[in-house]
Amino acid sequence: MEQSKKIKWYTLAFMAFSTVWGFGNVINGFVYFNGIQVIFSWILMFALYFVPYALMVGELGSAFKNSGGGVSSWIHETIGPKWAYYAGWTYWACHITYIASKGSGGLKALSWMIFQNGTTYDTFPTLWVQLATLAVLLFFCWVASRGLNPLKKLSTIAGTSMFVMSILYILMMFAAPAINPGADFVSMDFSLKNLIPNFNLGYFTSLSILVFAVGGCEKISPYVNKVENPSKGFPRGMIALAVMVMVCAILGTVAMGLMFDPALINESTESFNSYVSNGGYWAFQRLGEYYHVGNLLMIIYAACNMIGQFAVLVLSIDAPLRMLLDNEDSRQFIPSGLLKKNKYGAYTNGILMVVILSGSIILFQSFVPGAAAVLAQLTKLNSVTMPLRYLWVFVAYLALRRSLHKFNPEYQFTKNQGLSLLAGGWCFFVTAFCCIFGMYVAGDVKATAMNVVTPFVLTALGLILPEIKKREKKKA
């Protein structure tokens, strides 16, 4: 009976797939890596980074199957409580930039639903757009402070529908030439010369986009020991996940290649920014033209995206903050002022800190020329800051392997100790390298400065809080 409740390896693969992958990853890869040239980079990223990353997460989840705090719990068990606080802080701090981008993304989707084009929103004065984004942030922070999360249930529906739309796009786009052969399609050159990218500075400073795309599989770690025969079932599921993601990335890229010419994307900075901020909507708009349904598919995609963006905004304000401040082991390093709750059970000063930090990013971007440039800048900033939390996964894995006899995980990525340490160190290096190089934006000093200053300020704040707590204890 107990065995019948176990998760099959292919069920785990599908669960993880819907968590990790999204249509935005296809768009960003295509735009940032010169069209179909990204296929080469996707294959390398999956083989040399994603597969070992996912299998290491499996071993950590197996070793700490009763720990509900994720990465923070792993660090607490392997290294200690103070380092667990830093891991929890990093996870929360990374969401500050994410929160700033969700308001912009939601307004962009709303604009496409109303005006059914990308130019109207992009021609609004940047100050107006950013003030509207700030208003959205303040509203949803107020919602979170009242203990109200009306979009939580919708987030699951929106996430599932976006996943379905991503698969639907690939299927419909490959069928389009047969259904509407007279439509305007782009011819692609699949020669080896055209598929190998130029390994220049621009290439290496864009790799953080791919790391950001494939990260986050630690969310499925609680299911490791629920898999049927974990030692064989989990790696099988993760390899199946990698294959599915790689197939979707490649087929999605080819589908985009039938629609968009990379030469037009790279024509100018303005053109590049427009594709970053509007690419998904243009894709579904053009798909609707191929199938003679007008803007219907684009409107459905925009509606799903708008609900998803605003739902994730609410969750990102509330959930990471609670994970940090509800953790008893972390609370000993956090000033009591941040632990203050209102009658609704919300951390009011914590939410205020979100308003100040995310609001500062939003207001700083009032000086960026154009709404499309703001979204492009936020995409790059997120690709630099969000993967920083993955570093703790690899730190936890290295610490686990150094004390393997103490924890005895049911599932192991590899029995070879040297190979496991090499894999953990390699993934840590790749993540750190891509984040550091990703901070540079060619020809944009302001964007580069924000990419450098934001992680630095958030890290410094995380180091300062335990010192404030220490002084607080001395006074007490």
XYZ file of C-alpha atoms in Angstrom:
476
model
C 0.000 0.000 0.000
C 2.819 2.353 0.957
C 4.626 1.571 -2.304
C 1.544 2.506 -4.332
C 1.701 6.042 -2.874
C 5.244 6.552 -4.157
C 5.793 9.012 -7.002
C 6.841 7.537 -10.336
C 10.011 8.962 -11.857
C 8.155 10.369 -14.867
C 5.605 12.096 -12.586
C 8.484 13.784 -10.767
C 9.962 14.871 -14.098
C 6.706 16.565 -15.150
C 6.300 18.215 -11.726
C 9.814 19.639 -11.942
C 9.390 20.657 -15.587
C 6.400 22.901 -14.875
C 8.360 24.477 -11.987
C 11.631 25.134 -13.809
C 10.655 25.998 -17.387
C 8.740 28.862 -18.968
C 8.228 30.545 -22.337
C 10.217 33.600 -21.246
C 13.367 31.450 -21.122
C 13.016 30.651 -24.839
C 12.545 34.329 -25.716
C 15.503 35.572 -23.647
C 17.808 32.865 -24.969
C 16.855 33.639 -28.576
C 17.235 37.409 -28.182
C 20.444 37.476 -26.129
C 22.301 34.768 -28.076
C 21.702 35.745 -31.697
C 18.797 33.496 -32.622
C 19.402 29.811 -33.227
C 23.036 30.131 -32.096
C 21.680 29.727 -28.563
C 21.035 26.006 -29.264
C 24.751 25.291 -28.802
C 24.764 27.181 -25.481
C 21.592 25.450 -24.259
C 23.131 22.019 -24.847
C 26.319 22.976 -22.997
C 24.362 24.505 -20.110
C 22.178 21.435 -19.668
C 24.997 18.899 -19.905
C 27.632 20.706 -17.828
C 25.474 22.581 -15.314
C 21.792 21.685 -15.081
C 22.070 17.878 -14.837
C 24.720 17.819 -12.052
C 22.889 20.681 -10.286
C 19.601 18.747 -10.261
C 21.250 15.529 -9.081
C 23.049 17.349 -6.251
C 19.720 18.821 -5.146
C 18.381 15.274 -5.057
C 21.133 14.150 -2.700
C 20.580 17.150 -0.402
C 16.837 16.536 -0.332
C 17.432 12.889 0.483
C 19.873 13.682 3.301
C 17.565 16.249 4.930
C 14.156 14.816 4.127
C 12.633 16.113 7.373
C 13.911 19.685 6.975
C 11.229 22.032 5.681
C 13.341 25.154 5.230
C 15.056 24.165 1.992
C 18.525 25.605 1.413
C 18.616 27.382 4.801
C 17.920 24.077 6.567
C 20.663 22.349 4.604
C 23.186 25.042 5.537
C 22.041 24.936 9.175
C 22.581 21.185 9.379
C 25.928 21.128 7.566
C 27.637 24.381 8.641
C 25.705 26.188 11.373
C 22.924 28.657 12.275
C 24.678 31.916 11.338
C 25.500 30.674 7.857
C 21.902 29.455 7.593
C 20.811 33.018 8.307
C 23.041 34.298 5.475
C 21.544 31.689 3.113
C 18.021 32.714 4.132
C 18.904 36.375 3.749
C 20.315 35.792 0.261
C 17.127 33.992 -0.766
C 15.028 36.937 0.481
C 17.368 39.660 -0.862
C 17.359 38.148 -4.367
C 13.600 38.685 -4.490
C 13.992 42.455 -4.050
C 14.944 42.900 -7.715
C 12.416 40.248 -8.726
C 9.637 42.201 -6.966
C 10.664 45.381 -8.800
C 10.362 43.586 -12.152
C 6.995 41.900 -11.543
C 5.092 45.216 -11.342
C 6.620 46.360 -14.648
C 5.902 42.994 -16.260
C 2.278 43.023 -15.091
C 1.664 46.545 -16.408
C 3.268 45.594 -19.721
C 0.916 42.617 -20.062
C -2.074 44.808 -19.172
C -1.005 47.314 -21.833
C -0.902 44.574 -24.495
C -4.394 43.444 -23.483
C -5.786 46.997 -23.798
C -3.830 48.507 -26.713
C -2.874 45.207 -28.437
C 0.541 46.555 -29.408
C 3.916 47.165 -27.792
C 4.542 50.688 -28.998
C 1.901 52.493 -26.902
C 3.358 51.377 -23.561
C 6.931 51.987 -24.732
C 6.127 55.580 -25.736
C 4.786 56.544 -22.292
C 7.221 58.774 -20.339
C 9.437 56.552 -18.189
C 8.650 58.589 -15.070
C 4.908 57.938 -15.479
C 5.469 54.221 -16.006
C 7.736 53.939 -12.966
C 5.348 55.907 -10.765
C 2.556 53.540 -11.863
C 4.861 50.590 -11.079
C 5.586 52.056 -7.651
C 1.836 52.441 -7.064
C 1.353 48.751 -7.955
C 4.120 47.787 -5.502
C 2.585 49.897 -2.714
C -0.870 48.432 -3.342
C 0.303 44.819 -3.186
C 2.490 45.531 -0.152
C -0.661 46.896 1.515
C -2.484 43.710 0.485
C 0.306 41.601 2.033
C 0.277 43.715 5.226
C -3.444 43.024 5.678
C -2.874 39.292 5.524
C -4.771 39.192 2.226
C -3.400 37.207 -0.693
C -6.269 37.088 -3.209
C -4.027 36.111 -6.121
C -2.404 33.049 -4.502
C -4.897 30.564 -5.963
C -4.803 32.341 -9.315
C -1.006 31.979 -9.415
C -1.303 28.199 -9.792
C -3.866 28.580 -12.579
C -1.782 31.268 -14.327
C 1.424 29.230 -13.981
C -0.241 26.124 -15.437
C -1.822 28.076 -18.298
C 1.503 29.738 -19.156
C 3.120 26.304 -19.240
C 0.354 25.064 -21.578
C 0.736 28.175 -23.755
C 4.490 27.513 -24.065
C 3.939 23.953 -25.330
C 1.042 25.100 -27.515
C 3.226 27.756 -29.149
C 5.829 25.180 -30.204
C 3.230 22.744 -31.599
C 1.245 25.420 -33.444
C 4.329 27.107 -34.840
C 5.710 23.882 -36.314
C 2.317 23.159 -37.875
C 1.944 26.719 -39.246
C 3.988 26.273 -42.485
C 1.796 23.318 -43.476
C -1.474 25.065 -42.572
C -0.560 28.470 -43.998
C 2.303 27.930 -46.487
C 1.855 31.382 -48.017
C 2.693 33.197 -44.756
C 5.909 35.092 -44.226
C 8.425 32.749 -42.551
C 12.140 33.327 -41.941
C 14.538 30.864 -43.593
C 17.182 29.514 -41.217
C 20.732 28.379 -41.899
C 21.543 25.294 -39.794
C 25.129 25.017 -40.993
C 27.728 24.410 -38.281
C 29.243 27.827 -38.952
C 25.938 29.544 -38.169
C 25.247 27.468 -35.035
C 28.566 28.071 -33.246
C 28.399 31.383 -31.343
C 31.124 34.011 -31.194
C 32.841 33.575 -27.824
C 33.342 37.278 -27.219
C 32.732 39.529 -24.204
C 29.040 39.912 -25.085
C 28.624 36.121 -25.022
C 30.130 35.647 -21.561
C 28.286 38.636 -20.071
C 24.984 37.106 -21.233
C 25.492 33.604 -19.756
C 23.757 34.646 -16.542
C 20.517 34.685 -18.587
C 20.848 30.912 -19.167
C 21.849 30.168 -15.553
C 18.808 32.122 -14.367
C 16.630 30.139 -16.804
C 17.604 26.650 -15.608
C 17.907 27.358 -11.872
C 15.415 26.746 -9.089
C 15.088 22.958 -9.141
C 15.815 22.889 -5.361
C 12.056 23.499 -4.983
C 11.457 19.814 -5.759
C 13.895 18.515 -3.110
C 11.085 17.564 -0.650
C 9.908 14.888 -3.104
C 13.188 12.960 -3.351
C 12.309 10.334 -0.743
C 8.745 10.078 -2.061
C 10.005 8.742 -5.381
C 9.751 5.043 -6.063
C 13.252 3.554 -5.588
C 14.997 6.964 -5.057
C 18.516 5.776 -5.921
C 17.364 4.959 -9.461
C 14.064 6.800 -9.815
C 15.263 10.285 -8.888
C 18.245 10.509 -11.285
C 16.051 8.991 -13.995
C 13.442 11.699 -13.350
C 16.058 14.466 -13.364
C 17.621 13.247 -16.594
C 14.128 13.072 -18.113
C 13.572 16.641 -16.879
C 16.822 17.784 -18.510
C 15.862 16.103 -21.800
C 12.366 17.665 -21.778
C 13.712 21.121 -20.984
C 16.437 20.802 -23.625
C 13.958 19.619 -26.273
C 11.589 22.506 -25.448
C 14.462 24.997 -25.487
C 15.686 23.774 -28.891
C 12.253 23.383 -30.514
C 11.118 26.701 -29.034
C 14.231 28.375 -30.441
C 13.621 26.899 -33.894
C 9.973 28.043 -33.718
C 11.139 31.565 -32.838
C 13.645 31.355 -35.688
C 10.795 30.822 -38.157
C 9.282 34.125 -36.995
C 12.093 36.527 -36.163
C 15.311 37.506 -37.911
C 18.211 37.977 -35.417
C 19.650 40.681 -37.673
C 16.603 42.872 -36.957
C 16.875 42.186 -33.214
C 20.503 43.294 -33.138
C 19.948 46.251 -35.478
C 20.116 48.775 -32.613
C 19.895 49.017 -28.831
C 16.285 50.219 -29.135
C 15.384 47.241 -31.333
C 17.070 44.807 -28.925
C 15.239 46.267 -25.900
C 11.917 46.105 -27.770
C 12.379 42.398 -28.492
C 13.318 41.693 -24.850
C 10.169 43.427 -23.566
C 7.720 42.538 -26.376
C 9.058 39.314 -27.912
C 6.548 36.963 -26.275
C 3.557 39.089 -27.257
C 4.795 39.519 -30.833
C 5.259 35.751 -31.058
C 1.646 34.973 -30.111
C 0.360 37.890 -32.163
C 2.084 36.560 -35.268
C 0.948 33.018 -34.464
C -2.642 34.323 -34.421
C -2.065 35.857 -37.863
C -0.850 32.516 -39.227
C -4.048 30.823 -37.959
C -6.366 33.710 -38.959
C -7.638 34.320 -35.399
C -6.341 37.894 -35.104
C -5.006 38.863 -31.671
C -6.905 36.178 -29.765
C -3.854 34.069 -28.846
C -1.880 37.156 -27.863
C -4.693 38.425 -25.607
C -4.948 35.025 -23.875
C -1.171 34.975 -23.386
C -1.177 38.570 -22.075
C -4.028 37.801 -19.634
C -2.218 34.712 -18.281
C 1.004 36.685 -18.014
C -0.632 39.633 -16.227
C -2.287 37.413 -13.613
C 0.930 35.440 -13.202
C 3.102 38.544 -12.800
C 0.872 40.133 -10.158
C 0.352 36.817 -8.342
C 4.113 36.223 -8.166
C 4.507 39.812 -6.934
C 2.239 39.110 -3.948
C 3.935 35.781 -3.217
C 7.421 37.316 -3.525
C 6.562 40.052 -1.013
C 5.101 37.614 1.494
C 6.640 34.128 1.218
C 10.440 34.832 1.210
C 9.987 37.325 4.077
C 8.145 34.745 6.171
C 10.738 32.071 5.358
C 13.440 34.387 6.713
C 11.670 35.849 9.753
C 9.667 32.767 10.807
C 12.848 30.704 11.060
C 13.777 30.419 14.751
C 17.440 29.838 13.924
C 17.616 33.026 11.832
C 15.696 35.213 14.286
C 18.640 35.310 16.696
C 20.552 37.375 14.096
C 17.695 39.719 13.127
C 16.906 42.975 15.012
C 13.646 42.778 16.967
C 12.226 45.739 15.019
C 11.992 43.595 11.876
C 10.150 40.860 13.787
C 7.253 43.149 14.649
C 3.866 41.812 13.510
C 0.528 43.558 13.150
C -2.851 42.113 14.144
C -3.061 40.323 10.789
C 0.185 38.419 11.438
C 2.149 40.329 8.776
C 5.711 41.563 9.368
C 5.048 45.281 8.895
C 8.648 46.526 9.146
C 9.809 43.721 6.898
C 7.269 44.770 4.274
C 8.378 48.389 4.752
C 11.948 47.273 3.996
C 10.667 45.660 0.780
C 8.984 48.965 -0.150
C 12.179 50.950 0.464
C 14.562 48.594 -1.378
C 12.342 47.575 -4.326
C 10.918 51.102 -4.527
C 14.448 52.519 -4.793
C 15.150 50.298 -7.810
C 11.862 51.346 -9.413
C 12.522 55.074 -8.853
C 16.143 54.776 -10.038
C 14.830 53.489 -13.348
C 12.803 56.664 -13.848
C 16.003 57.991 -15.444
C 16.181 55.144 -17.971
C 15.216 56.333 -21.492
C 12.114 54.317 -22.394
C 9.850 51.687 -20.809
C 11.281 48.934 -23.044
C 14.788 49.713 -21.779
C 13.513 49.417 -18.185
C 12.228 45.874 -18.778
C 15.439 44.881 -20.576
C 17.476 46.286 -17.688
C 15.383 44.424 -15.100
C 15.770 41.169 -17.021
C 19.553 41.533 -16.846
C 19.504 42.614 -13.195
C 17.430 39.565 -12.226
C 19.790 37.285 -14.136
C 22.646 38.649 -12.013
C 20.985 38.641 -8.578
C 18.591 35.653 -8.580
C 21.250 32.977 -9.323
C 23.250 34.164 -6.281
C 20.938 32.031 -4.120
C 22.005 28.926 -6.067
C 25.522 29.386 -4.674
C 24.253 28.220 -1.272
C 22.976 24.986 -2.826
C 26.509 24.109 -3.895
C 28.011 25.251 -0.572
C 25.539 22.969 1.223
C 26.389 20.084 -1.123
C 30.139 20.441 -0.600
C 29.595 20.585 3.179
C 27.352 17.508 3.002
C 29.930 15.470 1.107
C 32.662 16.411 3.579
C 30.509 14.923 6.380
C 28.771 12.197 4.399
C 29.128 9.597 7.184
C 27.105 11.828 9.495
C 24.032 12.215 7.279
C 23.882 9.032 5.137
C 21.508 10.155 2.341
C 19.395 7.396 0.798
C 20.200 8.713 -2.670
C 23.682 9.805 -3.783
C 24.556 11.726 -6.933
C 27.800 9.741 -7.153
C 29.666 7.362 -4.860
C 32.994 8.877 -5.936
C 33.973 11.514 -3.368
C 36.435 13.316 -5.648
C 33.920 13.552 -8.493
C 31.225 14.890 -6.152
C 33.499 17.647 -4.811
C 34.606 18.517 -8.347
C 30.973 18.760 -9.515
C 29.973 20.936 -6.548
C 32.958 23.235 -7.014
C 32.383 23.449 -10.779
C 28.718 24.455 -10.429
C 29.646 27.038 -7.767
C 32.304 28.484 -10.082
C 29.980 28.605 -13.125
C 27.255 30.372 -11.129
C 29.634 32.924 -9.599
C 31.421 33.510 -12.923
C 28.167 34.106 -14.838
C 26.774 36.437 -12.162
C 29.958 38.532 -11.974
C 30.417 38.780 -15.750
C 26.688 39.390 -16.208
C 26.988 42.648 -14.266
C 28.656 44.307 -17.239
C 26.343 45.844 -19.847
C 28.209 47.114 -22.912
C 27.696 50.830 -23.508
C 25.438 51.324 -20.488
C 27.276 52.654 -17.443
C 24.085 53.179 -15.411
C 22.861 49.608 -15.938
C 26.313 48.218 -15.088
C 26.442 50.362 -11.947
C 23.021 49.125 -10.820
C 23.997 45.499 -11.492
C 27.073 45.952 -9.274
C 25.629 48.184 -6.556
C 22.366 46.268 -5.966
C 23.923 42.904 -4.898
C 26.593 44.804 -2.924
C 24.024 46.857 -0.959
C 21.803 43.835 -0.271
C 24.790 41.775 0.895
C 26.055 44.602 3.123
C 22.619 44.973 4.702
C 22.578 41.246 5.456
C 25.960 41.563 7.210
C 24.919 44.633 9.201
C 21.718 43.204 10.725
C 23.468 40.602 12.956
C 25.716 43.393 14.303
C 22.653 45.491 15.151
C 21.148 42.457 16.890
C 24.366 41.945 18.852
C 24.288 45.551 20.129
C 20.622 45.134 20.944
C 21.428 42.126 23.119
C 24.199 44.001 24.927
C 21.857 46.868 25.764
C 19.249 44.413 26.993
